[in-house]
Amino acid sequence: VQTLHVLGSPVLRRQAGAVRAVDDEVRRLVDDLFETMRAAKGVGLAANQIGVARRVAVVDIGEEDPPPLVLINPVILERSDETETAEEGCLSIPEIFGDVTRAARVVVEALDRDGRTLRTEASGYKARAIQHEIDHLDGVLFLDHLSAVKRNLLLSKWKKSRKGQTGYLK
Ligand code: ZN
Protein backbone atom coordinates (compact mmCIF):
# COMPACT_ATOMS: atom_id res chain seq x y z
CA VAL A 1 0.00 0.00 0.00
CA GLN A 2 1.44 3.32 -1.12
CA THR A 3 0.99 6.83 0.25
CA LEU A 4 -1.79 8.83 -1.39
CA HIS A 5 -1.10 12.29 -2.72
CA VAL A 6 -3.81 14.84 -2.01
CA LEU A 7 -4.81 18.12 -3.63
CA GLY A 8 -1.82 20.46 -3.59
CA SER A 9 0.71 17.79 -4.48
CA PRO A 10 2.25 18.89 -7.82
CA VAL A 11 2.25 15.35 -9.27
CA LEU A 12 -1.57 15.47 -9.44
CA ARG A 13 -1.25 18.26 -11.99
CA ARG A 14 1.36 16.57 -14.12
CA GLN A 15 0.75 15.06 -17.54
CA ALA A 16 1.79 11.45 -16.96
CA GLY A 17 4.28 9.91 -19.39
CA ALA A 18 3.46 6.94 -21.60
CA VAL A 19 4.62 3.48 -20.56
CA ARG A 20 7.12 2.10 -23.07
CA ALA A 21 6.93 -1.54 -22.13
CA VAL A 22 4.80 -3.47 -19.66
CA ASP A 23 7.62 -4.93 -17.58
CA ASP A 24 7.86 -6.15 -13.97
CA GLU A 25 8.18 -2.58 -12.70
CA VAL A 26 4.91 -1.61 -14.40
CA ARG A 27 3.20 -4.76 -13.10
CA ARG A 28 4.35 -3.85 -9.59
CA LEU A 29 2.88 -0.38 -10.08
CA VAL A 30 -0.43 -1.96 -11.15
CA ASP A 31 -0.43 -4.16 -8.04
CA ASP A 32 0.41 -1.18 -5.82
CA LEU A 33 -2.48 0.76 -7.35
CA PHE A 34 -4.94 -2.05 -6.67
CA GLU A 35 -3.75 -2.53 -3.09
CA THR A 36 -3.75 1.17 -2.31
CA MET A 37 -7.17 1.65 -3.94
CA ARG A 38 -8.68 -1.23 -1.96
CA ALA A 39 -7.15 -0.08 1.32
CA ALA A 40 -8.73 3.34 0.73
CA LYS A 41 -12.02 1.76 -0.40
CA GLY A 42 -11.92 3.52 -3.76
CA VAL A 43 -13.26 2.36 -7.14
CA GLY A 44 -10.33 3.62 -9.15
CA LEU A 45 -6.81 4.99 -8.78
CA ALA A 46 -4.29 6.58 -11.12
CA ALA A 47 -0.51 6.41 -10.77
CA ASN A 48 -0.27 10.19 -10.21
CA GLN A 49 -2.20 9.67 -6.99
CA ILE A 50 0.63 7.60 -5.54
CA GLY A 51 3.26 9.99 -6.85
CA VAL A 52 4.15 8.27 -10.12
CA ALA A 53 3.60 10.30 -13.31
CA ARG A 54 3.12 7.34 -15.65
CA ARG A 55 0.03 6.47 -17.68
CA VAL A 56 -1.25 3.64 -15.52
CA ALA A 57 -4.61 3.45 -13.73
CA VAL A 58 -6.96 0.83 -12.34
CA VAL A 59 -10.74 0.70 -12.02
CA ASP A 60 -12.73 -1.76 -9.92
CA ILE A 61 -16.39 -0.97 -9.43
CA GLY A 62 -16.95 -4.34 -7.76
CA GLU A 63 -18.06 -6.44 -10.74
CA GLU A 64 -17.40 -10.18 -10.58
CA ASP A 65 -17.14 -10.46 -14.32
CA PRO A 66 -15.42 -8.83 -16.19
CA PRO A 67 -12.42 -8.60 -13.82
CA PRO A 68 -11.08 -5.26 -12.55
CA LEU A 69 -9.78 -3.01 -15.29
CA VAL A 70 -6.09 -2.24 -15.79
CA LEU A 71 -5.52 0.81 -17.96
CA ILE A 72 -1.98 1.27 -19.28
CA ASN A 73 -1.62 4.08 -21.86
CA PRO A 74 -5.41 4.30 -22.13
CA VAL A 75 -7.06 6.10 -25.03
CA ILE A 76 -10.76 6.91 -25.23
CA LEU A 77 -11.76 5.93 -28.76
CA GLU A 78 -15.43 6.86 -28.49
CA ARG A 79 -17.53 9.02 -26.21
CA SER A 80 -21.31 9.06 -26.43
CA ASP A 81 -22.99 12.40 -27.14
CA GLU A 82 -25.37 11.46 -24.38
CA THR A 83 -24.13 12.65 -20.99
CA GLU A 84 -24.92 11.85 -17.38
CA THR A 85 -24.50 13.98 -14.29
CA ALA A 86 -23.72 12.33 -10.96
CA GLU A 87 -21.88 12.99 -7.73
CA GLU A 88 -18.15 12.26 -7.73
CA GLY A 89 -15.46 12.18 -5.14
CA CYS A 90 -11.74 11.49 -5.30
CA LEU A 91 -9.29 9.74 -2.96
CA SER A 92 -6.99 12.73 -3.50
CA ILE A 93 -9.64 15.21 -2.32
CA PRO A 94 -11.16 13.34 0.63
CA GLU A 95 -14.67 14.23 1.78
CA ILE A 96 -15.27 16.68 -1.06
CA PHE A 97 -18.01 15.79 -3.56
CA GLY A 98 -19.47 17.47 -6.60
CA ASP A 99 -21.83 16.74 -9.49
CA VAL A 100 -19.88 16.10 -12.69
CA THR A 101 -21.30 15.75 -16.20
CA ARG A 102 -19.56 13.14 -18.33
CA ALA A 103 -20.18 10.99 -21.40
CA ALA A 104 -22.66 8.26 -20.53
CA ARG A 105 -20.76 5.65 -22.55
CA VAL A 106 -17.14 5.30 -23.63
CA VAL A 107 -15.00 2.87 -25.57
CA VAL A 108 -11.47 2.76 -24.20
CA GLU A 109 -8.41 0.97 -25.50
CA ALA A 110 -5.45 0.24 -23.23
CA LEU A 111 -2.75 -2.28 -22.50
CA ASP A 112 -3.53 -4.73 -19.72
CA ARG A 113 -1.18 -6.16 -17.06
CA ASP A 114 0.23 -8.61 -19.64
CA GLY A 115 0.84 -5.89 -22.21
CA ARG A 116 -2.05 -6.98 -24.42
CA THR A 117 -4.25 -4.41 -26.10
CA LEU A 118 -7.72 -4.56 -24.65
CA ARG A 119 -10.79 -2.66 -25.82
CA THR A 120 -13.52 -2.05 -23.26
CA GLU A 121 -16.96 -0.56 -23.68
CA ALA A 122 -18.48 0.84 -20.52
CA SER A 123 -21.49 2.84 -19.50
CA GLY A 124 -22.89 4.45 -16.39
CA TYR A 125 -20.79 4.34 -13.23
CA LYS A 126 -17.94 2.40 -14.86
CA ALA A 127 -17.71 4.85 -17.78
CA ARG A 128 -17.58 7.65 -15.22
CA ALA A 129 -14.79 5.97 -13.24
CA ILE A 130 -12.75 5.37 -16.41
CA GLN A 131 -13.06 9.02 -17.48
CA HIS A 132 -12.18 10.20 -13.97
CA GLU A 133 -9.00 8.06 -13.86
CA ILE A 134 -7.85 9.00 -17.36
CA ASP A 135 -8.33 12.66 -16.41
CA HIS A 136 -5.83 12.08 -13.58
CA LEU A 137 -3.22 10.95 -16.10
CA ASP A 138 -3.64 14.32 -17.81
CA GLY A 139 -3.37 16.25 -14.55
CA VAL A 140 -7.12 16.95 -14.48
CA LEU A 141 -9.24 16.67 -11.33
CA PHE A 142 -13.02 16.38 -11.09
CA LEU A 143 -13.12 19.89 -9.65
CA ASP A 144 -11.99 21.21 -13.03
CA HIS A 145 -15.29 20.09 -14.57
CA LEU A 146 -17.37 22.21 -12.20
CA SER A 147 -18.45 25.82 -12.56
CA ALA A 148 -16.04 28.35 -11.04
CA VAL A 149 -18.58 29.16 -8.34
CA LYS A 150 -19.04 25.54 -7.32
CA ARG A 151 -15.31 24.83 -7.52
CA ASN A 152 -14.41 27.77 -5.30
CA LEU A 153 -17.03 26.71 -2.79
CA LEU A 154 -15.56 23.21 -2.60
CA LEU A 155 -12.00 24.54 -2.48
CA SER A 156 -12.78 26.71 0.52
CA LYS A 157 -14.45 23.72 2.18
CA TRP A 158 -11.30 21.71 1.41
CA LYS A 159 -9.03 24.38 2.88
CA LYS A 160 -11.11 24.46 6.04
CA SER A 161 -10.97 20.67 6.37
CA ARG A 162 -7.18 20.86 5.97
CA LYS A 163 -6.67 23.31 8.80
CA GLY A 164 -3.55 22.52 10.74
CA GLN A 165 -2.40 19.87 8.28
CA THR A 166 0.79 20.36 6.34
CA GLY A 167 2.13 18.46 3.36
CA TYR A 168 0.24 16.68 0.64
CA LEU A 169 0.68 13.04 1.59
CA LYS A 170 -1.96 10.97 3.31
ZN1 ZN B 1 -9.62 10.85 -8.39
mmCIF file of C-alpha atoms and ligand atoms in Angstrom:
data_model
loop_
_atom_site.group_PDB
_atom_site.id
_atom_site.type_symbol
_atom_site.label_atom_id
_atom_site.label_comp_id
_atom_site.label_asym_id
_atom_site.label_seq_id
_atom_site.Cartn_x
_atom_site.Cartn_y
_atom_site.Cartn_z
ATOM 1 C CA VAL A 1 0.000 0.000 0.000
ATOM 2 C CA GLN A 2 1.442 3.323 -1.123
ATOM 3 C CA THR A 3 0.994 6.827 0.247
ATOM 4 C CA LEU A 4 -1.792 8.828 -1.389
ATOM 5 C CA HIS A 5 -1.097 12.291 -2.717
ATOM 6 C CA VAL A 6 -3.809 14.838 -2.011
ATOM 7 C CA LEU A 7 -4.809 18.120 -3.630
ATOM 8 C CA GLY A 8 -1.821 20.460 -3.587
ATOM 9 C CA SER A 9 0.710 17.790 -4.476
ATOM 10 C CA PRO A 10 2.246 18.887 -7.822
ATOM 11 C CA VAL A 11 2.247 15.350 -9.268
ATOM 12 C CA LEU A 12 -1.565 15.466 -9.442
ATOM 13 C CA ARG A 13 -1.253 18.264 -11.993
ATOM 14 C CA ARG A 14 1.364 16.567 -14.124
ATOM 15 C CA GLN A 15 0.752 15.062 -17.535
ATOM 16 C CA ALA A 16 1.785 11.451 -16.956
ATOM 17 C CA GLY A 17 4.281 9.913 -19.386
ATOM 18 C CA ALA A 18 3.462 6.936 -21.604
ATOM 19 C CA VAL A 19 4.621 3.480 -20.555
ATOM 20 C CA ARG A 20 7.119 2.104 -23.073
ATOM 21 C CA ALA A 21 6.929 -1.544 -22.130
ATOM 22 C CA VAL A 22 4.804 -3.473 -19.664
ATOM 23 C CA ASP A 23 7.623 -4.934 -17.575
ATOM 24 C CA ASP A 24 7.855 -6.146 -13.970
ATOM 25 C CA GLU A 25 8.179 -2.584 -12.702
ATOM 26 C CA VAL A 26 4.913 -1.608 -14.396
ATOM 27 C CA ARG A 27 3.196 -4.758 -13.096
ATOM 28 C CA ARG A 28 4.352 -3.853 -9.591
ATOM 29 C CA LEU A 29 2.877 -0.378 -10.084
ATOM 30 C CA VAL A 30 -0.430 -1.964 -11.155
ATOM 31 C CA ASP A 31 -0.430 -4.165 -8.039
ATOM 32 C CA ASP A 32 0.413 -1.176 -5.821
ATOM 33 C CA LEU A 33 -2.479 0.761 -7.349
ATOM 34 C CA PHE A 34 -4.943 -2.054 -6.669
ATOM 35 C CA GLU A 35 -3.749 -2.527 -3.093
ATOM 36 C CA THR A 36 -3.754 1.173 -2.314
ATOM 37 C CA MET A 37 -7.173 1.654 -3.939
ATOM 38 C CA ARG A 38 -8.680 -1.225 -1.961
ATOM 39 C CA ALA A 39 -7.153 -0.076 1.320
ATOM 40 C CA ALA A 40 -8.730 3.338 0.732
ATOM 41 C CA LYS A 41 -12.022 1.763 -0.405
ATOM 42 C CA GLY A 42 -11.916 3.516 -3.765
ATOM 43 C CA VAL A 43 -13.260 2.357 -7.136
ATOM 44 C CA GLY A 44 -10.325 3.620 -9.146
ATOM 45 C CA LEU A 45 -6.813 4.986 -8.779
ATOM 46 C CA ALA A 46 -4.289 6.581 -11.122
ATOM 47 C CA ALA A 47 -0.506 6.411 -10.770
ATOM 48 C CA ASN A 48 -0.273 10.192 -10.208
ATOM 49 C CA GLN A 49 -2.197 9.672 -6.988
ATOM 50 C CA ILE A 50 0.633 7.596 -5.543
ATOM 51 C CA GLY A 51 3.258 9.991 -6.848
ATOM 52 C CA VAL A 52 4.154 8.267 -10.121
ATOM 53 C CA ALA A 53 3.598 10.297 -13.311
ATOM 54 C CA ARG A 54 3.123 7.345 -15.651
ATOM 55 C CA ARG A 55 0.032 6.470 -17.685
ATOM 56 C CA VAL A 56 -1.246 3.636 -15.516
ATOM 57 C CA ALA A 57 -4.608 3.449 -13.732
ATOM 58 C CA VAL A 58 -6.959 0.831 -12.337
ATOM 59 C CA VAL A 59 -10.735 0.700 -12.023
ATOM 60 C CA ASP A 60 -12.731 -1.759 -9.920
ATOM 61 C CA ILE A 61 -16.392 -0.971 -9.434
ATOM 62 C CA GLY A 62 -16.949 -4.340 -7.758
ATOM 63 C CA GLU A 63 -18.056 -6.440 -10.736
ATOM 64 C CA GLU A 64 -17.399 -10.181 -10.579
ATOM 65 C CA ASP A 65 -17.142 -10.464 -14.324
ATOM 66 C CA PRO A 66 -15.420 -8.828 -16.188
ATOM 67 C CA PRO A 67 -12.416 -8.598 -13.823
ATOM 68 C CA PRO A 68 -11.076 -5.262 -12.553
ATOM 69 C CA LEU A 69 -9.776 -3.007 -15.290
ATOM 70 C CA VAL A 70 -6.091 -2.244 -15.794
ATOM 71 C CA LEU A 71 -5.519 0.815 -17.957
ATOM 72 C CA ILE A 72 -1.976 1.273 -19.279
ATOM 73 C CA ASN A 73 -1.618 4.083 -21.861
ATOM 74 C CA PRO A 74 -5.411 4.303 -22.127
ATOM 75 C CA VAL A 75 -7.060 6.103 -25.030
ATOM 76 C CA ILE A 76 -10.761 6.913 -25.226
ATOM 77 C CA LEU A 77 -11.765 5.930 -28.758
ATOM 78 C CA GLU A 78 -15.433 6.858 -28.490
ATOM 79 C CA ARG A 79 -17.532 9.022 -26.210
ATOM 80 C CA SER A 80 -21.310 9.058 -26.434
ATOM 81 C CA ASP A 81 -22.992 12.399 -27.138
ATOM 82 C CA GLU A 82 -25.372 11.461 -24.375
ATOM 83 C CA THR A 83 -24.130 12.650 -20.986
ATOM 84 C CA GLU A 84 -24.918 11.854 -17.381
ATOM 85 C CA THR A 85 -24.500 13.979 -14.293
ATOM 86 C CA ALA A 86 -23.719 12.328 -10.961
ATOM 87 C CA GLU A 87 -21.879 12.989 -7.732
ATOM 88 C CA GLU A 88 -18.147 12.258 -7.727
ATOM 89 C CA GLY A 89 -15.460 12.180 -5.139
ATOM 90 C CA CYS A 90 -11.739 11.493 -5.302
ATOM 91 C CA LEU A 91 -9.294 9.744 -2.963
ATOM 92 C CA SER A 92 -6.988 12.734 -3.504
ATOM 93 C CA ILE A 93 -9.641 15.211 -2.322
ATOM 94 C CA PRO A 94 -11.165 13.345 0.632
ATOM 95 C CA GLU A 95 -14.673 14.235 1.785
ATOM 96 C CA ILE A 96 -15.271 16.676 -1.059
ATOM 97 C CA PHE A 97 -18.010 15.787 -3.556
ATOM 98 C CA GLY A 98 -19.470 17.469 -6.596
ATOM 99 C CA ASP A 99 -21.828 16.740 -9.491
ATOM 100 C CA VAL A 100 -19.882 16.098 -12.685
ATOM 101 C CA THR A 101 -21.298 15.746 -16.196
ATOM 102 C CA ARG A 102 -19.559 13.138 -18.330
ATOM 103 C CA ALA A 103 -20.181 10.993 -21.398
ATOM 104 C CA ALA A 104 -22.661 8.257 -20.534
ATOM 105 C CA ARG A 105 -20.764 5.649 -22.550
ATOM 106 C CA VAL A 106 -17.137 5.297 -23.628
ATOM 107 C CA VAL A 107 -15.004 2.869 -25.568
ATOM 108 C CA VAL A 108 -11.470 2.762 -24.198
ATOM 109 C CA GLU A 109 -8.409 0.975 -25.503
ATOM 110 C CA ALA A 110 -5.452 0.241 -23.231
ATOM 111 C CA LEU A 111 -2.750 -2.285 -22.504
ATOM 112 C CA ASP A 112 -3.527 -4.731 -19.718
ATOM 113 C CA ARG A 113 -1.183 -6.164 -17.059
ATOM 114 C CA ASP A 114 0.228 -8.606 -19.636
ATOM 115 C CA GLY A 115 0.836 -5.890 -22.212
ATOM 116 C CA ARG A 116 -2.050 -6.984 -24.419
ATOM 117 C CA THR A 117 -4.246 -4.414 -26.099
ATOM 118 C CA LEU A 118 -7.721 -4.557 -24.647
ATOM 119 C CA ARG A 119 -10.790 -2.656 -25.818
ATOM 120 C CA THR A 120 -13.523 -2.049 -23.258
ATOM 121 C CA GLU A 121 -16.958 -0.557 -23.678
ATOM 122 C CA ALA A 122 -18.479 0.845 -20.520
ATOM 123 C CA SER A 123 -21.491 2.841 -19.503
ATOM 124 C CA GLY A 124 -22.887 4.452 -16.389
ATOM 125 C CA TYR A 125 -20.786 4.338 -13.235
ATOM 126 C CA LYS A 126 -17.945 2.404 -14.865
ATOM 127 C CA ALA A 127 -17.708 4.848 -17.783
ATOM 128 C CA ARG A 128 -17.581 7.650 -15.216
ATOM 129 C CA ALA A 129 -14.785 5.966 -13.239
ATOM 130 C CA ILE A 130 -12.750 5.374 -16.414
ATOM 131 C CA GLN A 131 -13.064 9.017 -17.478
ATOM 132 C CA HIS A 132 -12.182 10.205 -13.967
ATOM 133 C CA GLU A 133 -9.003 8.062 -13.863
ATOM 134 C CA ILE A 134 -7.852 8.998 -17.364
ATOM 135 C CA ASP A 135 -8.331 12.656 -16.413
ATOM 136 C CA HIS A 136 -5.831 12.080 -13.575
ATOM 137 C CA LEU A 137 -3.217 10.953 -16.100
ATOM 138 C CA ASP A 138 -3.641 14.323 -17.810
ATOM 139 C CA GLY A 139 -3.371 16.246 -14.549
ATOM 140 C CA VAL A 140 -7.118 16.946 -14.482
ATOM 141 C CA LEU A 141 -9.240 16.675 -11.333
ATOM 142 C CA PHE A 142 -13.022 16.377 -11.091
ATOM 143 C CA LEU A 143 -13.121 19.893 -9.647
ATOM 144 C CA ASP A 144 -11.991 21.208 -13.034
ATOM 145 C CA HIS A 145 -15.294 20.085 -14.570
ATOM 146 C CA LEU A 146 -17.371 22.206 -12.198
ATOM 147 C CA SER A 147 -18.446 25.819 -12.556
ATOM 148 C CA ALA A 148 -16.038 28.348 -11.036
ATOM 149 C CA VAL A 149 -18.581 29.156 -8.339
ATOM 150 C CA LYS A 150 -19.042 25.537 -7.318
ATOM 151 C CA ARG A 151 -15.310 24.828 -7.524
ATOM 152 C CA ASN A 152 -14.406 27.766 -5.298
ATOM 153 C CA LEU A 153 -17.025 26.710 -2.791
ATOM 154 C CA LEU A 154 -15.557 23.206 -2.600
ATOM 155 C CA LEU A 155 -11.997 24.544 -2.482
ATOM 156 C CA SER A 156 -12.784 26.714 0.524
ATOM 157 C CA LYS A 157 -14.448 23.716 2.184
ATOM 158 C CA TRP A 158 -11.303 21.707 1.411
ATOM 159 C CA LYS A 159 -9.028 24.380 2.880
ATOM 160 C CA LYS A 160 -11.111 24.460 6.038
ATOM 161 C CA SER A 161 -10.968 20.672 6.373
ATOM 162 C CA ARG A 162 -7.180 20.856 5.973
ATOM 163 C CA LYS A 163 -6.674 23.311 8.804
ATOM 164 C CA GLY A 164 -3.552 22.522 10.739
ATOM 165 C CA GLN A 165 -2.398 19.867 8.276
ATOM 166 C CA THR A 166 0.791 20.364 6.338
ATOM 167 C CA GLY A 167 2.128 18.458 3.359
ATOM 168 C CA TYR A 168 0.240 16.678 0.638
ATOM 169 C CA LEU A 169 0.681 13.040 1.594
ATOM 170 C CA LYS A 170 -1.956 10.969 3.307
HETATM 171 ZN ZN ZN B 1 -9.618 10.852 -8.393
#
